[in-house]
Structure formats: C-alpha cells, structure tokens
Short mmCIF file of C-alpha atoms in Angstrom, two decimals:
data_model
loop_
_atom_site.label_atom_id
_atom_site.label_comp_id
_atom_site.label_asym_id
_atom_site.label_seq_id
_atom_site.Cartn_x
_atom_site.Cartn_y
_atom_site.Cartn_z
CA UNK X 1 70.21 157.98 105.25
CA UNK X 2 71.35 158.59 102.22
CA UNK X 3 72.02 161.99 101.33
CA UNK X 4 70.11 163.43 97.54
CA UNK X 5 71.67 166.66 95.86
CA UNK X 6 68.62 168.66 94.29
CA UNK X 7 69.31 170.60 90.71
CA UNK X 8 66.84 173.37 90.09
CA UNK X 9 67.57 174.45 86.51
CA UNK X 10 65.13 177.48 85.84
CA UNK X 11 65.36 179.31 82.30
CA UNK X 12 63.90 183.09 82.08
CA UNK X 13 62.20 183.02 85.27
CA UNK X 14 66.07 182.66 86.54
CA UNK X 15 66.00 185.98 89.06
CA UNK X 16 67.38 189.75 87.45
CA UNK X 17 71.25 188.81 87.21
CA UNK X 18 70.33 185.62 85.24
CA UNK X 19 68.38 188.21 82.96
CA UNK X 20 70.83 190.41 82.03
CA UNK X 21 72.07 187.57 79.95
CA UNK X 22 70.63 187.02 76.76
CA UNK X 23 67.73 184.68 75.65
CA UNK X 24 69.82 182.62 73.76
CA UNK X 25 72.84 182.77 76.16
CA UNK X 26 70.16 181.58 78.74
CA UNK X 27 68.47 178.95 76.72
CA UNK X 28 71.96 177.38 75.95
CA UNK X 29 73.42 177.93 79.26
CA UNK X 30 70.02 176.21 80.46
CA UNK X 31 70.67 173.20 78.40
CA UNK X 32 74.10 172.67 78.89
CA UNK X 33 73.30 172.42 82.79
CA UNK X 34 70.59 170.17 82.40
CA UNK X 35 73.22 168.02 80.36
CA UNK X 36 75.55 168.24 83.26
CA UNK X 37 74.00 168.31 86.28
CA UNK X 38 70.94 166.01 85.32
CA UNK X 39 71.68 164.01 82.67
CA UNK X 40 75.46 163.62 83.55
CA UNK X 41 77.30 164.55 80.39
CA UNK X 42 80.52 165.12 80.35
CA UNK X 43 81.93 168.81 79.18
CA UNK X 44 83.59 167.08 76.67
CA UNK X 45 80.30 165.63 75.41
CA UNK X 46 78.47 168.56 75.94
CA UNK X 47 81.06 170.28 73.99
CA UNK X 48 80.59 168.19 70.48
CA UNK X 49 77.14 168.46 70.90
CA UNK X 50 76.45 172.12 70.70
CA UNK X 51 79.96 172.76 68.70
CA UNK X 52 81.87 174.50 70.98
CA UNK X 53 85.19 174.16 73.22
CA UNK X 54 84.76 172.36 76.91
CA UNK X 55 86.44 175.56 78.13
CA UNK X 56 83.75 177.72 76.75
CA UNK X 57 80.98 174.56 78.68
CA UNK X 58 83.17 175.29 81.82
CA UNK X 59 82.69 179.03 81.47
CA UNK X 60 79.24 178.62 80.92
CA UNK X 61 78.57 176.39 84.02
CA UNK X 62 80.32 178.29 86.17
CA UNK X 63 78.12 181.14 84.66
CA UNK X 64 74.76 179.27 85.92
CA UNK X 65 75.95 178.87 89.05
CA UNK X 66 76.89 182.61 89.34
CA UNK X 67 73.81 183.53 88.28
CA UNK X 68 71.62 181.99 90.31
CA UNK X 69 70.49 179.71 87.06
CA UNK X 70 71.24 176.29 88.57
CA UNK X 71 70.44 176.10 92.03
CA UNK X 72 72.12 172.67 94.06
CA UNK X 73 70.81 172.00 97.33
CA UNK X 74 72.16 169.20 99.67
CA UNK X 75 69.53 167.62 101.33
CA UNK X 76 69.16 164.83 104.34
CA UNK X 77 66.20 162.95 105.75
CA UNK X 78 64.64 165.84 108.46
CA UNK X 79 65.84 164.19 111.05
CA UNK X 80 69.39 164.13 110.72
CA UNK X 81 71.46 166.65 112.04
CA UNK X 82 74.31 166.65 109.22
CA UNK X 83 76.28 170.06 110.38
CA UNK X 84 76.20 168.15 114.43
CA UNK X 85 77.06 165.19 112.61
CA UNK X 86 80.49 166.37 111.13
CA UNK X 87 81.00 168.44 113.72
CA UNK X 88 81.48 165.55 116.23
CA UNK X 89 83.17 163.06 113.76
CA UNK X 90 85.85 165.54 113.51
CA UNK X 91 86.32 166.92 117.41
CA UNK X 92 86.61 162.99 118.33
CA UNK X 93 88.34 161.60 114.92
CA UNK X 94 85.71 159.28 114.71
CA UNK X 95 85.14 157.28 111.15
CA UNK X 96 81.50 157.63 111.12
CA UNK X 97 79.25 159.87 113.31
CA UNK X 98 75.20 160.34 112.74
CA UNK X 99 73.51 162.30 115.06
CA UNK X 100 69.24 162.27 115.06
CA UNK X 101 67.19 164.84 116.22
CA UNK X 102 65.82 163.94 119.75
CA UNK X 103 62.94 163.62 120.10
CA UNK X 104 60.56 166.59 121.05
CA UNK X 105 58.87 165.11 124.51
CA UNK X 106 61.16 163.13 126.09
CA UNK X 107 61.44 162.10 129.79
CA UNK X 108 64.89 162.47 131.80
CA UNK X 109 64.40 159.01 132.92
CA UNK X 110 64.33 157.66 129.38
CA UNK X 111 66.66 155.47 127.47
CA UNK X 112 68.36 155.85 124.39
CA UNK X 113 65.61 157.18 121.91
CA UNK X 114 64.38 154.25 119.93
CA UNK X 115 65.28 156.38 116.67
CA UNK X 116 68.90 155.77 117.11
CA UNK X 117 68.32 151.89 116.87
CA UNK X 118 67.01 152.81 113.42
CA UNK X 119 69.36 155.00 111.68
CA UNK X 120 72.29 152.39 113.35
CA UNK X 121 69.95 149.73 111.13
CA UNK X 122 70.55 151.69 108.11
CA UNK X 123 74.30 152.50 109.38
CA UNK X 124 75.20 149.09 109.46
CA UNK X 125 73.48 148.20 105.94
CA UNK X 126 76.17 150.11 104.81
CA UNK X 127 79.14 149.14 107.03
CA UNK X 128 78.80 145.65 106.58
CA UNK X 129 79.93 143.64 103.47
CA UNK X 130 79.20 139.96 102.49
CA UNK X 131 81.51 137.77 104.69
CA UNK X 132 81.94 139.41 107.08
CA UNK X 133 81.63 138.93 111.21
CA UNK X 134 79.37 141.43 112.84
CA UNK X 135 79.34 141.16 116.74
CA UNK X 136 76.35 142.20 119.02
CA UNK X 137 76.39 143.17 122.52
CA UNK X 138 74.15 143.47 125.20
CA UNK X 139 71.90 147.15 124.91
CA UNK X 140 68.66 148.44 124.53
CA UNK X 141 69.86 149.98 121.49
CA UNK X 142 71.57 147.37 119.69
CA UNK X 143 68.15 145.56 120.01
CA UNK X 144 66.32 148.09 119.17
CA UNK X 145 68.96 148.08 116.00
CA UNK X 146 68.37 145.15 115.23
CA UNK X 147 64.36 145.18 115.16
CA UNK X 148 64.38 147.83 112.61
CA UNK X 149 67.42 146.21 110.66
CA UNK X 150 65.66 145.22 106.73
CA UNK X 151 69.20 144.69 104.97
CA UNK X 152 72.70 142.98 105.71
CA UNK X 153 74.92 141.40 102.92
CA UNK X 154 75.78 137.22 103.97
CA UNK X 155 77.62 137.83 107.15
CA UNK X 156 77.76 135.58 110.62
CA UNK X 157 76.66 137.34 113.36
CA UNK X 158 78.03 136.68 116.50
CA UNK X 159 76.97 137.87 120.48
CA UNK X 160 79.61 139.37 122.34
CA UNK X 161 78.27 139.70 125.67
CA UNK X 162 75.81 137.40 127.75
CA UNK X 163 72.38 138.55 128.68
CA UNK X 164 70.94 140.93 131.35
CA UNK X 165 68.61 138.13 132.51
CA UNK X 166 68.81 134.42 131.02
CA UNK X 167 65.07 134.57 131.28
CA UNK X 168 64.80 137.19 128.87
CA UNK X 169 66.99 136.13 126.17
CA UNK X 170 64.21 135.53 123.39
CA UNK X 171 63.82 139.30 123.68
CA UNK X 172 66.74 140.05 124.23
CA UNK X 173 70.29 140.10 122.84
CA UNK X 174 70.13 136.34 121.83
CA UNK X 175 66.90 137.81 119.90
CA UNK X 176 68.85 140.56 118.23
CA UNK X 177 71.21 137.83 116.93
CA UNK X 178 68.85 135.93 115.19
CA UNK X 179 67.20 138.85 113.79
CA UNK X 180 70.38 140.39 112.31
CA UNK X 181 70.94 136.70 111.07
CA UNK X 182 67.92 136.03 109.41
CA UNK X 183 67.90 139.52 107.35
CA UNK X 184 71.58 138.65 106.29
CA UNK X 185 71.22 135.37 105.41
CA UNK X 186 74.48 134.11 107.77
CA UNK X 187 75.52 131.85 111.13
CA UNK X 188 74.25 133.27 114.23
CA UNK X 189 76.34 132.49 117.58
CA UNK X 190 74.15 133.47 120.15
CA UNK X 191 75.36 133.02 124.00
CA UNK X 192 72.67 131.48 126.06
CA UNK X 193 74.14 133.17 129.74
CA UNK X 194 74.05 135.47 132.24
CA UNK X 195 76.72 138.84 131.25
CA UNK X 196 77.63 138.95 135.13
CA UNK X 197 78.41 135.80 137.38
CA UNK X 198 78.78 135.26 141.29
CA UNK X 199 82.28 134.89 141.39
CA UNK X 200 84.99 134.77 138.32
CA UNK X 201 85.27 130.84 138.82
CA UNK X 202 81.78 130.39 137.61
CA UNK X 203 82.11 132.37 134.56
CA UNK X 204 85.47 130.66 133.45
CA UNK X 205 83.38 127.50 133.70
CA UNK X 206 80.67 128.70 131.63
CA UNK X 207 83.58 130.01 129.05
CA UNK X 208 83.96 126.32 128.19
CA UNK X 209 80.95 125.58 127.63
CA UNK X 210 80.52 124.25 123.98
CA UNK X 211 78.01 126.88 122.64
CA UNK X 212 79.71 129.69 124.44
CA UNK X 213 83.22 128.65 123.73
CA UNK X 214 82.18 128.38 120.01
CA UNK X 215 80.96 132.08 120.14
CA UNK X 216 83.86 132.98 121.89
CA UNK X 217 85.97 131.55 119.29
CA UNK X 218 84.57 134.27 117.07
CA UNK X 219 85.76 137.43 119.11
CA UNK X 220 89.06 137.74 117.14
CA UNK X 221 86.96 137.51 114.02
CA UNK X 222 84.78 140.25 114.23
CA UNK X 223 84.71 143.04 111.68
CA UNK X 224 82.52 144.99 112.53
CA UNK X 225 80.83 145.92 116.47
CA UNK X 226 77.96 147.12 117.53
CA UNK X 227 78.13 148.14 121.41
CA UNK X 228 75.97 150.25 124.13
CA UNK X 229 76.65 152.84 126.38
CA UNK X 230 75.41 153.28 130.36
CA UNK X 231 76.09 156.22 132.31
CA UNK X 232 76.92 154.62 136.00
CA UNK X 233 73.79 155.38 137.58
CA UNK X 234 70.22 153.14 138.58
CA UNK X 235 68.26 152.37 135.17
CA UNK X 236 70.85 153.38 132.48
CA UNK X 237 73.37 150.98 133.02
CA UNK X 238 72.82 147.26 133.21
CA UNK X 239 75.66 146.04 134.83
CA UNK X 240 75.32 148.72 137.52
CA UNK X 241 71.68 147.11 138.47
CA UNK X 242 73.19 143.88 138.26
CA UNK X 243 74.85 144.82 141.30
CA UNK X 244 74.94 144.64 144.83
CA UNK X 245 74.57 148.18 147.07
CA UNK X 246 78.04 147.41 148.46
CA UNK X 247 79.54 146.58 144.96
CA UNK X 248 78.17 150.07 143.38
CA UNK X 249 79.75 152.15 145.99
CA UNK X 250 83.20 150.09 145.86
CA UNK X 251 82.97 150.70 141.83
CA UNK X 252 82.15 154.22 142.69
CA UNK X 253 84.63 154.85 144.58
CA UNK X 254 86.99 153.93 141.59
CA UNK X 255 85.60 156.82 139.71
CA UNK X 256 83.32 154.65 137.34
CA UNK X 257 81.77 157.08 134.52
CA UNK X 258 80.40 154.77 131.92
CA UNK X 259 80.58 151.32 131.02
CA UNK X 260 80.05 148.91 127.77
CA UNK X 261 80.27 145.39 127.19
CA UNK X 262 80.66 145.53 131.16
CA UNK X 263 84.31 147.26 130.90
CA UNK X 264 84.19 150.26 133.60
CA UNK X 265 85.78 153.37 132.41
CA UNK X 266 86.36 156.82 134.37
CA UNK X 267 85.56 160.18 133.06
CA UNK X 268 88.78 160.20 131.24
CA UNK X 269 88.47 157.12 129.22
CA UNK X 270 90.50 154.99 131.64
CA UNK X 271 89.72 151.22 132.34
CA UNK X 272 89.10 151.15 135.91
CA UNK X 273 87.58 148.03 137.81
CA UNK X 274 89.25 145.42 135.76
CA UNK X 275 87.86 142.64 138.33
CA UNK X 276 84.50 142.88 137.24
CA UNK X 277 85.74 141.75 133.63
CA UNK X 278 87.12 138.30 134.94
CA UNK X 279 82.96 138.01 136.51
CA UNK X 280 81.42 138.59 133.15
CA UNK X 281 80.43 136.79 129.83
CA UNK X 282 82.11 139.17 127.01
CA UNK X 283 84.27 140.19 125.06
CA UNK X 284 87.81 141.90 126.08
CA UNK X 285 88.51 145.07 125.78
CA UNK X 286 91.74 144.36 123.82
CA UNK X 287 89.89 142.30 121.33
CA UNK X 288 87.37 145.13 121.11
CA UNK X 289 89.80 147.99 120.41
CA UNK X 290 91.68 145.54 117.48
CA UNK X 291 87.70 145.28 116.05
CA UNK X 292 88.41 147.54 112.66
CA UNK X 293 84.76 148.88 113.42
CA UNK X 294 83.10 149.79 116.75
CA UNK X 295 79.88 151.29 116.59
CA UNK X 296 78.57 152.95 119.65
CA UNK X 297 74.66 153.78 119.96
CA UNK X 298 74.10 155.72 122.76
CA UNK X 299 72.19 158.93 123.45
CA UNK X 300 70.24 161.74 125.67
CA UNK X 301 71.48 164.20 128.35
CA UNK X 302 71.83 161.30 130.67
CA UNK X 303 74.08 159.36 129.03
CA UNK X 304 76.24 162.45 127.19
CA UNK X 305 79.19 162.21 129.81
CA UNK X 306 79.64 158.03 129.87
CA UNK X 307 79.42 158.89 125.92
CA UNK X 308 82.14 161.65 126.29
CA UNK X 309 84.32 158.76 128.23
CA UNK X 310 83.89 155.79 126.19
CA UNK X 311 84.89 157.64 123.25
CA UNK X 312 87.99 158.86 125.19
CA UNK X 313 88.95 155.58 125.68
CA UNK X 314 90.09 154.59 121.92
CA UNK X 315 87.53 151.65 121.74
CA UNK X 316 84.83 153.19 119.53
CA UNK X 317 85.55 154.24 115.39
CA UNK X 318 81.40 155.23 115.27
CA UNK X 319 78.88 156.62 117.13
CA UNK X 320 75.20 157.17 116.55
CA UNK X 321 73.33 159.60 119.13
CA UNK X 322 71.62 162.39 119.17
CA UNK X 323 71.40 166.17 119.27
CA UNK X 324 70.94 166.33 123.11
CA UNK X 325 73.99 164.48 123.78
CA UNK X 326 76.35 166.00 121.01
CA UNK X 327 75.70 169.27 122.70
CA UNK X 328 77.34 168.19 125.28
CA UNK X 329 79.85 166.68 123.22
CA UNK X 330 81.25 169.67 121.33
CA UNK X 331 82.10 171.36 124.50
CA UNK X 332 83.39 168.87 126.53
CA UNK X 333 86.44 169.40 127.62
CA UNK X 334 89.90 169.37 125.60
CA UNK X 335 89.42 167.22 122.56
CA UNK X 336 90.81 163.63 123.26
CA UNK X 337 93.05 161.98 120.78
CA UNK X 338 91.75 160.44 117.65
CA UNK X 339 89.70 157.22 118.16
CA UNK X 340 91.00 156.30 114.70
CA UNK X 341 94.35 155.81 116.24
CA UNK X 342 92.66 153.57 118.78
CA UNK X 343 94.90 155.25 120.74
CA UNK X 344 94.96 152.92 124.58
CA UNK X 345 95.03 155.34 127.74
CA UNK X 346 95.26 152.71 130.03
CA UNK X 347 97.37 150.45 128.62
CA UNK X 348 94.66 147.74 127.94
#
C-alpha cells in the first residue's frame, strides 16, 4: 500500500522547451537532478560538487521541472483509489481512509469484497506498534483481515465480541485471533461464546466466566480496533439474523440503520436499542469510542448507508471500503462532525 514517487530524468530527448536550453546547461541540469531526486543529495552538496551556489542548484531544479526535464509521478498499487481515498478522509475527518476498487462482477447479494480484508491486513501492519493491544470483533471482514494478515509487531490480541455461532468459532472470530496472534508473535484472548444470549441474565453469567472475564479485562486496554459494519437487513447483518421475526420489526421500528459490535445505530449515528447491548458478549460502546483507533471495514452499495451512520456516530477514526460505497459517501447528506473529535450524538 505503500505509495512509490517515480523520477524520469531524460537529457536531450527532454521535449522542445527542454531544448532550447543548451547542451551543457542540459547535461548539468540533468546531473544535478539525478543528484537530487535519485541519489538524494542535498543542494548544498550538490553545490560543492559542481562549484557553484545552492541558489544557482535551486534555480536549476526548478528549471527541470519547468521544462519538462524531470518528470515525478505519484503512483499507488492499481487498485487503490487515492483521489476517493482523501476525498472521504476529509468529508468525515477520519484519520485514515483507503478505498479499493470494487470489484468488476459483483452480486447485490454479496458481502464485503474479500479485497478489503487485505488492504485492512496491510493497514494494520502499519497501525500497530510492538506492545500494543489490538481488539477483534465479530465480521466477515475482520476475518477475512486477518487471513491475509503476513506482519504485526509483538502485540496481544484480544476478541471483542462473541461469535455468530459457538460451533463455528475455529473459523471464525476466535480463528482470526489466533491468526493475528501467531503473525505478531503476542497473547491471544479469544472468547469462546455466543455474541447474542436469550435473556441479559445469561450473558452477565457468562461475563464471569474466567476466560471471558479475562478478555474482558482487556477492553480498556485496547489500542487499536478492528470492527464490521451490517446494514439492518437479512444476510448483511449478523445480529439481525440472530433474531427473532418479532424482535426485527420491534428494532425496526426504532429506526435501526446499521449496527457493529451489536450496538444499533439510526441513520443519524444515534445509539438506539440499547437493550440488545445488556443480551450480548462485547464490548461497550463507551469503551469503543475511548479506543485511540477504530478501524471500520465495510463495503458495497448495500452496506454504503449503515457505513454513512456508523461513521456519524463518532466511534470509528478509519475506514477501509470501497469505490461503490464512497460514492455514496461523498454525497450523503450534510457532512457530520469530525470522527476525530469522537464527537458522542447520543450521549453514550
């Protein structure tokens, strides 16, 4: 992801204005870029070398450049979308925003593309330093992130949320833990239990259970997040096919737009259906927003307005997604606050 800067330094082939300068003017002017821009010289160095002032190395840089001489192109891997990319960081005052190209076939009904679990790999290679506590919740995408993840500095690693389905959890997000702890070398707190419970008494039980309550003792440690994004609809949202006919509609009927780490939030970024919370195995949304960094991977048309929300609500600092849903993005609506501010709109 990282991005290269290309020097082209061409001599008497340079174009018509580079000719009109002379063949010595162009063969030092030639050199004296190649110094700078390639071998990284200093003007001051470049100066003692060929004898005259730095002023006169300045003049003659800014020259090449003029002149079509030196030529510097900024380039990215293909698939990044760096213009979208600042774009968005700067509409939502997010820290960090890389947005992919989606993909060229894809289906309405599918998830996040599995590119975005990649770049966030790379993302968090450079997010997260030795010692520190990186915290994993439930998503397709974070475990897709953490499959393609090849580098972490020492850190623990930590789950914030239970699983989808207990029966799952070696490919799941107990999986993903591991993973991300065997590449960085660190603890991994994995929680071996169901994200949504029966009724809140059962999941304050299993909150004291020792391996749980040890993870849990983590939360106000973590440095840096990684969190999913569902849209409140069948297929993109785990929580909502965790539940009953009767509970959709009642969450529905609250105005539910998106959810993560099973907090429900409306189209405006507010918390609503805070009841589910005391149900489910995860973190709190007030230890999430005091996280220094949140990263969000989420994308496709589906998912662009629970996006849109979450962001809204001041939990997220970073967000991987893709073109598709940062379309959407740039024009939606009045530009909310800065997420840097991790500013609360519900009072969380």
């Amino acid at each position: 992801m990282n991005s290269s800067e290309e020097i082209a330094v061409s001599g008497m082939s340079a174009g018509r204005s580079a000719m009109r300068m002379g063949p010595a003017e162009l063969v030092q002017a030639a050199a004296m870029a190649r110094r700078f821009y390639l071998e990284g010289k200093s003007k001051i160095q470049i100066a003692e070398e060929f004898g005259v002032s730095r002023f006169k190395v300045a003049r003659v840089l800014e020259t090449a450049l003029e002149r079509d001489l030196v030529r510097i192109e900024i380039r990215v891997p293909a698939e990044l979308d760096a213009e979208r990319s600042d774009a968005l960081r700067a509409r939502y005052g997010l820290r960090h925003a890389v947005v992919v190209e989606s993909p060229a076939e894809v289906s309405d009904e599918s998830p996040d593309p599995e590119n975005l679990g990649e770049v966030a790999a790379d993302l968090l290679g450079e997010l997260v330093n030795e010692g520190d506590v990186l915290g994993l919740a439930w998503g397709r995408s974070t475990i897709h992130m953490a499959a393609a993840l090849d580098r972490l500095p020492p850190c623990t690693v930590v789950q914030l949320t239970g699983v989808y389905d207990a029966g799952t959890a070696e490919r799941g997000s107990v999986e993903a833990v591991r993973r991300a702890a065997q590449v960085s070398g660190g603890d991994a707190h994995p929680i071996y239990a169901p994200m949504l419970l029966p009724d809140a008494a059962t999941a304050e039980a299993l909150r004291h259970q020792t391996g749980i309550a040890r993870a849990f003792e983590y939360f106000d440690k973590v440095t840096v997040a990684c969190v999913s994004i569902g849209s409140w609809e069948p297929g993109i949202s785990t929580v909502y096919d965790m539940l009953s006919d009767e509970e959709r509609a009642h969450y529905s009927s609250l105005g539910v737009a998106a959810e993560t780490s099973a907090h429900l939030f409306d189209a405006e970024g507010r918390r609503v259906g805070r009841d589910l919370g005391e149900r489910c195995i995860t973190v709190k949304a007030d230890q999430l927003r005091r996280i220094p960094e949140v990263v969000a991977i989420a994308g496709g048309q589906r998912k662009a307005a629970a996006i849109d929300a979450v962001l809204r609500s001041g939990l997220v600092t970073s967000l991987v997604t893709d073109t598709a849903a940062a379309d959407y993005l740039m024009t939606a609506g009045t530009p909310p606050k800065s997420a840097l501010g991790r500013t609360d709109p519900d009072g969380i």
